[in-house]
Amino acid sequence: MARIPKPLPDGVLHWPGFYPREAQEALLADIRAGVANAPLFTPTMPRTGKPLSVRMTNFGTLGWVTDKDGGYRYQPRHPVTGEFWPPIPDELLRLWRDLFLDEQPPQACLVNFYTDDAKMGLHQDSDETNRAAPVLSVSLGNACLFRIGGNLRNDPTQSFRLESGDVMALTGPARDAFHGVDRIYADTNDLLKDGGRLNVTLRRVT
Ligand code: SIN
Ligand code: MN
């Protein structure tokens, strides 16, 4: 018998299958165009310099970066090319506007690329000075197991799948919730020809 799904914590919004395949392809084309100007780079952990398993880049006026010497931060330019980040794709700005009528527009669009063996440890999004605005994300490509907890690292967590075309938001009481990506499910989607998963995350920073 199917299990009854557990309700998500207050403020965690999930729209499964928000974008149909054609819209996913269009969004992917927008992202590829941006990545052509702002190539994916390998971020490293503050202090240890250990590389993260995801590669990333950004669109928008501010991009989130991390490296050994500078730590976690937002900055207006790509750390490798020194160029300003490309603009956030119109479709993503429209999505934000449609969902969050009263919010100021997002300043940062973090692009995370996961190979099928990449993951992201449990963390809070806490480098924004504006912690009232929601965090909005779109998933493309292979599915992942997404983990979400509470505002304290040791709060209980629950996990659910994010599939290609899903939209998710951390709002209100869940804005500062710990979250991470436990694993990618290889061969669950063919949007990305070489596998892996792309996630874009929109944030208001200031
Ligand atoms: C993130 O927390 O930066 C990414 C989350 C995700 O890949 O779904
Ligand atoms: Mn995050």
Coordinates of C-alpha atoms and ligand atoms in Angstrom, one line a residue:
M1 CA 0.0 0.0 0.0
A2 CA 1.2 3.5 -0.8
R3 CA 2.5 5.5 2.1
I4 CA 0.7 8.7 3.0
P5 CA 3.2 11.5 2.3
K6 CA 4.3 13.5 5.3
P7 CA 3.3 17.1 5.1
L8 CA 6.3 19.5 4.5
P9 CA 7.4 21.8 7.3
D10 CA 5.6 25.1 7.5
G11 CA 6.8 27.5 4.8
V12 CA 8.4 24.8 2.6
L13 CA 6.5 25.1 -0.7
H14 CA 6.9 22.5 -3.4
W15 CA 5.3 22.6 -6.9
P16 CA 6.0 19.2 -8.5
G17 CA 6.1 19.3 -12.3
F18 CA 5.7 23.1 -12.4
Y19 CA 7.5 23.3 -15.7
P20 CA 6.5 20.9 -18.5
R21 CA 9.2 19.5 -20.7
E22 CA 9.2 22.2 -23.3
A23 CA 9.5 24.9 -20.7
Q24 CA 12.4 23.0 -19.1
E25 CA 14.1 22.9 -22.5
A26 CA 13.6 26.7 -22.9
L27 CA 14.9 27.3 -19.4
L28 CA 17.9 25.1 -20.0
A29 CA 18.8 27.0 -23.2
D30 CA 18.7 30.3 -21.2
I31 CA 20.9 28.8 -18.5
R32 CA 23.4 27.4 -21.1
A33 CA 23.6 30.8 -22.7
G34 CA 24.5 32.4 -19.4
V35 CA 27.0 29.7 -18.6
A36 CA 28.7 30.3 -21.9
N37 CA 29.6 33.7 -20.5
A38 CA 30.0 32.8 -16.9
P39 CA 31.6 29.3 -16.9
L40 CA 31.0 26.8 -14.1
F41 CA 33.8 26.9 -11.5
T42 CA 34.7 24.6 -8.6
P43 CA 34.0 26.3 -5.3
T44 CA 36.1 25.5 -2.3
M45 CA 35.5 25.5 1.4
P46 CA 36.5 28.4 3.6
R47 CA 39.8 27.7 5.4
T48 CA 40.4 24.1 4.3
G49 CA 40.1 24.8 0.6
K50 CA 38.4 21.5 0.1
P51 CA 36.5 21.5 -3.2
L52 CA 32.7 21.1 -3.1
S53 CA 31.3 18.3 -5.3
V54 CA 29.0 20.7 -7.2
R55 CA 30.3 23.1 -9.8
M56 CA 28.6 26.5 -9.8
T57 CA 28.2 29.9 -11.4
N58 CA 25.7 32.8 -11.0
F59 CA 23.5 35.2 -12.8
G60 CA 22.3 38.6 -11.5
T61 CA 23.9 41.6 -9.9
L62 CA 25.4 39.5 -7.0
G63 CA 26.7 36.0 -7.1
W64 CA 27.4 33.6 -4.2
V65 CA 30.9 32.3 -4.2
T66 CA 33.2 30.5 -1.7
D67 CA 36.9 29.8 -1.6
K68 CA 39.7 29.1 0.9
D69 CA 40.8 32.6 1.5
G70 CA 37.6 34.6 1.1
G71 CA 35.0 32.2 2.5
Y72 CA 31.3 32.4 1.8
R73 CA 30.2 35.7 0.2
Y74 CA 28.3 37.6 -2.5
Q75 CA 30.2 39.5 -5.1
P76 CA 29.3 41.2 -8.4
R77 CA 31.9 39.5 -10.5
H78 CA 32.9 35.9 -11.5
P79 CA 35.9 34.8 -9.5
V80 CA 37.7 33.3 -12.4
T81 CA 36.9 35.5 -15.4
G82 CA 36.6 38.7 -13.4
E83 CA 33.5 39.7 -15.5
F84 CA 30.1 40.8 -14.1
W85 CA 27.6 38.0 -13.9
P86 CA 25.2 37.7 -16.8
P87 CA 21.6 38.8 -16.2
I88 CA 19.0 36.5 -14.6
P89 CA 16.9 34.8 -17.3
D90 CA 13.6 36.6 -17.8
E91 CA 11.6 33.4 -17.2
L92 CA 13.1 33.2 -13.7
L93 CA 12.4 36.8 -12.9
R94 CA 8.8 36.2 -14.1
L95 CA 8.5 33.2 -11.9
W96 CA 9.6 35.1 -8.9
R97 CA 7.2 38.0 -9.7
D98 CA 4.3 35.6 -10.2
L99 CA 4.9 33.7 -7.0
F100 CA 6.0 36.6 -4.7
L101 CA 4.0 39.6 -5.8
D102 CA 5.1 41.8 -2.9
E103 CA 8.8 41.0 -2.8
Q104 CA 11.6 43.0 -4.3
P105 CA 13.2 41.3 -7.4
P106 CA 15.9 38.7 -6.8
Q107 CA 19.5 39.8 -7.0
A108 CA 21.2 36.5 -7.2
C109 CA 20.6 33.3 -9.2
L110 CA 23.0 30.6 -8.1
V111 CA 23.5 27.8 -10.7
N112 CA 24.5 24.5 -9.2
F113 CA 25.6 21.6 -11.4
Y114 CA 25.6 18.2 -9.8
T115 CA 27.3 15.2 -11.5
D116 CA 25.5 12.0 -10.6
D117 CA 27.9 11.4 -7.7
A118 CA 27.7 15.0 -6.3
K119 CA 25.8 16.1 -3.2
M120 CA 25.4 19.1 -0.9
G121 CA 25.7 18.9 2.9
L122 CA 23.1 20.2 5.3
H123 CA 23.4 24.0 5.5
Q124 CA 21.4 27.2 6.0
D125 CA 21.3 30.0 3.4
S126 CA 22.7 32.7 5.7
D127 CA 24.9 34.9 3.7
E128 CA 22.1 37.3 2.7
T129 CA 21.5 40.4 4.8
N130 CA 17.9 40.2 3.8
R131 CA 16.6 37.0 5.4
A132 CA 13.0 37.9 5.1
A133 CA 12.7 37.3 1.3
P134 CA 12.1 33.7 0.2
V135 CA 14.6 31.4 -1.5
L136 CA 13.2 30.0 -4.7
S137 CA 14.7 27.1 -6.7
V138 CA 14.0 25.2 -9.9
S139 CA 15.4 21.7 -10.6
L140 CA 16.4 20.3 -14.0
G141 CA 17.7 17.0 -15.1
N142 CA 18.1 13.9 -12.9
A143 CA 16.1 13.7 -9.7
C144 CA 17.6 14.2 -6.3
L145 CA 16.9 13.4 -2.7
F146 CA 16.4 16.8 -1.0
R147 CA 16.7 17.0 2.8
I148 CA 15.0 19.6 4.9
G149 CA 15.0 20.2 8.6
G150 CA 14.4 23.1 11.0
N151 CA 16.3 26.2 11.9
L152 CA 18.7 24.3 14.2
R153 CA 21.2 21.9 12.8
N154 CA 20.0 19.1 15.0
D155 CA 16.3 19.5 14.3
P156 CA 14.7 16.4 12.8
T157 CA 14.8 16.3 9.0
Q158 CA 12.7 14.8 6.3
S159 CA 13.6 14.0 2.7
F160 CA 11.7 14.1 -0.6
R161 CA 12.5 13.9 -4.2
L162 CA 12.9 16.9 -6.5
E163 CA 12.4 16.1 -10.1
S164 CA 13.1 17.9 -13.3
G165 CA 10.7 20.9 -13.6
D166 CA 9.9 21.0 -9.9
V167 CA 9.9 24.4 -8.2
M168 CA 10.5 24.7 -4.5
A169 CA 10.6 27.7 -2.1
L170 CA 11.7 28.2 1.5
T171 CA 9.5 30.9 2.8
G172 CA 8.5 32.5 6.1
P173 CA 9.2 30.1 9.0
A174 CA 11.3 27.8 6.6
R175 CA 13.4 30.6 5.1
D176 CA 16.3 29.7 7.4
A177 CA 15.7 25.9 7.5
F178 CA 18.7 23.6 7.2
H179 CA 18.7 21.8 3.8
G180 CA 20.9 19.8 1.6
V181 CA 21.0 17.3 -1.3
D182 CA 21.8 13.7 -0.2
R183 CA 22.1 12.1 -3.6
I184 CA 21.3 12.4 -7.3
Y185 CA 19.4 9.5 -8.9
A186 CA 21.3 8.7 -12.1
D187 CA 19.3 8.0 -15.3
T188 CA 16.0 9.3 -14.0
N189 CA 15.6 12.0 -16.6
D190 CA 17.1 12.8 -20.1
L191 CA 16.9 16.6 -20.2
L192 CA 20.7 16.8 -19.7
K193 CA 22.4 14.7 -22.3
D194 CA 25.3 13.7 -20.1
G195 CA 23.3 13.2 -16.9
G196 CA 23.6 15.1 -13.7
R197 CA 21.3 17.7 -12.2
L198 CA 21.1 21.5 -12.5
N199 CA 19.5 23.6 -9.8
V200 CA 19.0 27.4 -10.0
T201 CA 18.3 29.3 -6.7
L202 CA 17.0 32.8 -6.7
R203 CA 17.6 35.0 -3.7
R204 CA 17.2 38.6 -2.6
V205 CA 20.5 39.5 -0.9
T206 CA 20.1 43.0 0.5
Ligands
SIN1 C1 21.4 24.9 -2.5 O1 21.0 24.8 -1.4 O2 22.2 25.8 -2.9 C2 21.0 24.0 -3.6 C3 19.8 23.1 -3.3 C4 19.4 22.2 -4.5 O3 20.3 21.9 -5.2 O4 18.3 21.8 -4.6
MN2 MN 21.1 26.3 0.1

